[in-house]
Amino acid sequence: MDKERKCLICSTPISGRVDKLFCSLKCKSINQYEKRQESEQFFFKVDSHLKVNRKILKSYNKSGFTTVRRSELIDRGFSPKFFTHYWKNKKGDVYLFVYEYGFLNIQNDGIKKYTLVKWQNYMDVT
């Protein structure tokens, strides 16, 4: 009454230990990867948004300080609700940061813009 056991991933017959579920380390790794994709789906979504935001901020902020229209960044896929931390200056302005690249909501002549900055050592003090 020996029932032939098959790999849970590729259905290849398994030989060896009775409690073995996969035919190889590759299939075991594939199974772990798929489980992680399901259980950490929210983490991967947020991480993806952060990477996109950082890439966009980096591409627009070559000098370390610049101003750009908000709509231009959003059209490129920027999402201001995904950031890693914030910094508040002495005037009370709150800069939101995606790792080392920050942005501040401003409005000039009725046009919504972001002031883009790069993290500086003096920001660690406060």
PDB file of C-alpha atoms in Angstrom, residues 6-92:
ATOM      1  CA  LYS A   6       4.841  13.684  -5.576  1.00  0.00           C
ATOM      2  CA  CYS A   7       6.533  17.066  -5.209  1.00  0.00           C
ATOM      3  CA  LEU A   8       4.053  19.801  -4.261  1.00  0.00           C
ATOM      4  CA  ILE A   9       5.517  22.156  -6.886  1.00  0.00           C
ATOM      5  CA  CYS A  10       6.433  20.117  -9.960  1.00  0.00           C
ATOM      6  CA  SER A  11       4.712  16.752  -9.262  1.00  0.00           C
ATOM      7  CA  THR A  12       7.962  14.814  -9.708  1.00  0.00           C
ATOM      8  CA  PRO A  13       8.004  11.532  -7.718  1.00  0.00           C
ATOM      9  CA  ILE A  14       9.784  11.920  -4.363  1.00  0.00           C
ATOM     10  CA  SER A  15      12.129   9.375  -2.897  1.00  0.00           C
ATOM     11  CA  GLY A  16      13.746   9.439   0.518  1.00  0.00           C
ATOM     12  CA  ARG A  17      12.287  10.424   3.854  1.00  0.00           C
ATOM     13  CA  VAL A  18       8.611   9.787   4.420  1.00  0.00           C
ATOM     14  CA  ASP A  19       7.915  13.394   5.429  1.00  0.00           C
ATOM     15  CA  LYS A  20       9.692  14.924   2.425  1.00  0.00           C
ATOM     16  CA  LEU A  21       7.420  17.314   0.480  1.00  0.00           C
ATOM     17  CA  PHE A  22       9.651  18.573  -2.340  1.00  0.00           C
ATOM     18  CA  CYS A  23      11.891  16.829  -4.847  1.00  0.00           C
ATOM     19  CA  SER A  24      14.690  19.432  -4.661  1.00  0.00           C
ATOM     20  CA  LEU A  25      15.896  22.552  -2.906  1.00  0.00           C
ATOM     21  CA  LYS A  26      14.756  24.542  -5.925  1.00  0.00           C
ATOM     22  CA  CYS A  27      11.134  23.420  -5.489  1.00  0.00           C
ATOM     23  CA  LYS A  28      11.324  24.050  -1.735  1.00  0.00           C
ATOM     24  CA  SER A  29      12.636  27.563  -2.429  1.00  0.00           C
ATOM     25  CA  ILE A  30       9.867  28.228  -4.966  1.00  0.00           C
ATOM     26  CA  ASN A  31       7.284  27.209  -2.362  1.00  0.00           C
ATOM     27  CA  GLN A  32       8.774  29.504   0.283  1.00  0.00           C
ATOM     28  CA  TYR A  33       8.916  32.403  -2.205  1.00  0.00           C
ATOM     29  CA  GLU A  34       5.251  31.959  -3.169  1.00  0.00           C
ATOM     30  CA  LYS A  35       4.156  31.815   0.477  1.00  0.00           C
ATOM     31  CA  ARG A  36       6.133  34.991   1.244  1.00  0.00           C
ATOM     32  CA  GLN A  37       4.552  36.800  -1.720  1.00  0.00           C
ATOM     33  CA  GLU A  38       1.121  36.080  -0.266  1.00  0.00           C
ATOM     34  CA  SER A  39       1.849  36.736   3.411  1.00  0.00           C
ATOM     35  CA  GLU A  40       3.856  39.935   2.840  1.00  0.00           C
ATOM     36  CA  GLN A  41       1.823  41.376  -0.023  1.00  0.00           C
ATOM     37  CA  PHE A  42       1.201  44.693   1.766  1.00  0.00           C
ATOM     38  CA  PHE A  43       4.910  45.110   2.565  1.00  0.00           C
ATOM     39  CA  PHE A  44       5.882  44.554  -1.078  1.00  0.00           C
ATOM     40  CA  LYS A  45       3.265  47.063  -2.261  1.00  0.00           C
ATOM     41  CA  VAL A  46       4.534  49.798   0.088  1.00  0.00           C
ATOM     42  CA  ASP A  47       8.164  48.975  -0.676  1.00  0.00           C
ATOM     43  CA  SER A  48       7.451  49.246  -4.390  1.00  0.00           C
ATOM     44  CA  HIS A  49       5.828  52.695  -3.948  1.00  0.00           C
ATOM     45  CA  LEU A  50       8.796  53.883  -1.879  1.00  0.00           C
ATOM     46  CA  LYS A  51      11.253  52.770  -4.551  1.00  0.00           C
ATOM     47  CA  VAL A  52       9.287  54.529  -7.289  1.00  0.00           C
ATOM     48  CA  ASN A  53       9.018  57.723  -5.198  1.00  0.00           C
ATOM     49  CA  ARG A  54      12.746  57.727  -4.407  1.00  0.00           C
ATOM     50  CA  LYS A  55      13.681  57.196  -8.046  1.00  0.00           C
ATOM     51  CA  ILE A  56      11.447  60.086  -9.165  1.00  0.00           C
ATOM     52  CA  LEU A  57      12.684  62.464  -6.455  1.00  0.00           C
ATOM     53  CA  LYS A  58      16.290  61.580  -7.238  1.00  0.00           C
ATOM     54  CA  SER A  59      15.828  62.212 -10.957  1.00  0.00           C
ATOM     55  CA  TYR A  60      14.304  65.665 -10.372  1.00  0.00           C
ATOM     56  CA  ASN A  61      16.647  66.778  -7.601  1.00  0.00           C
ATOM     57  CA  LYS A  62      20.143  66.767  -9.125  1.00  0.00           C
ATOM     58  CA  SER A  63      21.291  69.929  -7.298  1.00  0.00           C
ATOM     59  CA  GLY A  64      20.049  69.027  -3.807  1.00  0.00           C
ATOM     60  CA  PHE A  65      17.429  71.804  -3.786  1.00  0.00           C
ATOM     61  CA  THR A  66      14.860  72.514  -6.488  1.00  0.00           C
ATOM     62  CA  THR A  67      11.186  73.283  -7.084  1.00  0.00           C
ATOM     63  CA  VAL A  68       8.933  71.341  -9.439  1.00  0.00           C
ATOM     64  CA  ARG A  69       5.222  71.282 -10.247  1.00  0.00           C
ATOM     65  CA  ARG A  70       3.359  68.721  -8.174  1.00  0.00           C
ATOM     66  CA  SER A  71       1.411  67.492 -11.209  1.00  0.00           C
ATOM     67  CA  GLU A  72       4.640  66.661 -13.046  1.00  0.00           C
ATOM     68  CA  LEU A  73       5.785  64.279 -10.318  1.00  0.00           C
ATOM     69  CA  ILE A  74       2.345  62.722  -9.910  1.00  0.00           C
ATOM     70  CA  ASP A  75       2.099  62.157 -13.679  1.00  0.00           C
ATOM     71  CA  ARG A  76       5.353  60.191 -13.448  1.00  0.00           C
ATOM     72  CA  GLY A  77       3.872  57.916 -10.744  1.00  0.00           C
ATOM     73  CA  PHE A  78       4.878  59.764  -7.571  1.00  0.00           C
ATOM     74  CA  SER A  79       2.571  59.149  -4.602  1.00  0.00           C
ATOM     75  CA  PRO A  80       2.990  61.651  -1.726  1.00  0.00           C
ATOM     76  CA  LYS A  81       1.328  59.357   0.802  1.00  0.00           C
ATOM     77  CA  PHE A  82       4.316  56.982   0.743  1.00  0.00           C
ATOM     78  CA  PHE A  83       7.301  58.357   2.655  1.00  0.00           C
ATOM     79  CA  THR A  84       9.781  57.058   5.233  1.00  0.00           C
ATOM     80  CA  HIS A  85      10.109  59.947   7.711  1.00  0.00           C
ATOM     81  CA  TYR A  86       9.689  63.686   8.142  1.00  0.00           C
ATOM     82  CA  TRP A  87      11.677  66.706   9.292  1.00  0.00           C
ATOM     83  CA  LYS A  88      10.281  69.959  10.674  1.00  0.00           C
ATOM     84  CA  ASN A  89      12.331  73.125  10.213  1.00  0.00           C
ATOM     85  CA  LYS A  90      12.424  76.125  12.578  1.00  0.00           C
ATOM     86  CA  LYS A  91       9.652  77.868  10.602  1.00  0.00           C
ATOM     87  CA  GLY A  92       7.371  74.882  11.174  1.00  0.00           C
TER      88      GLY A  92
END
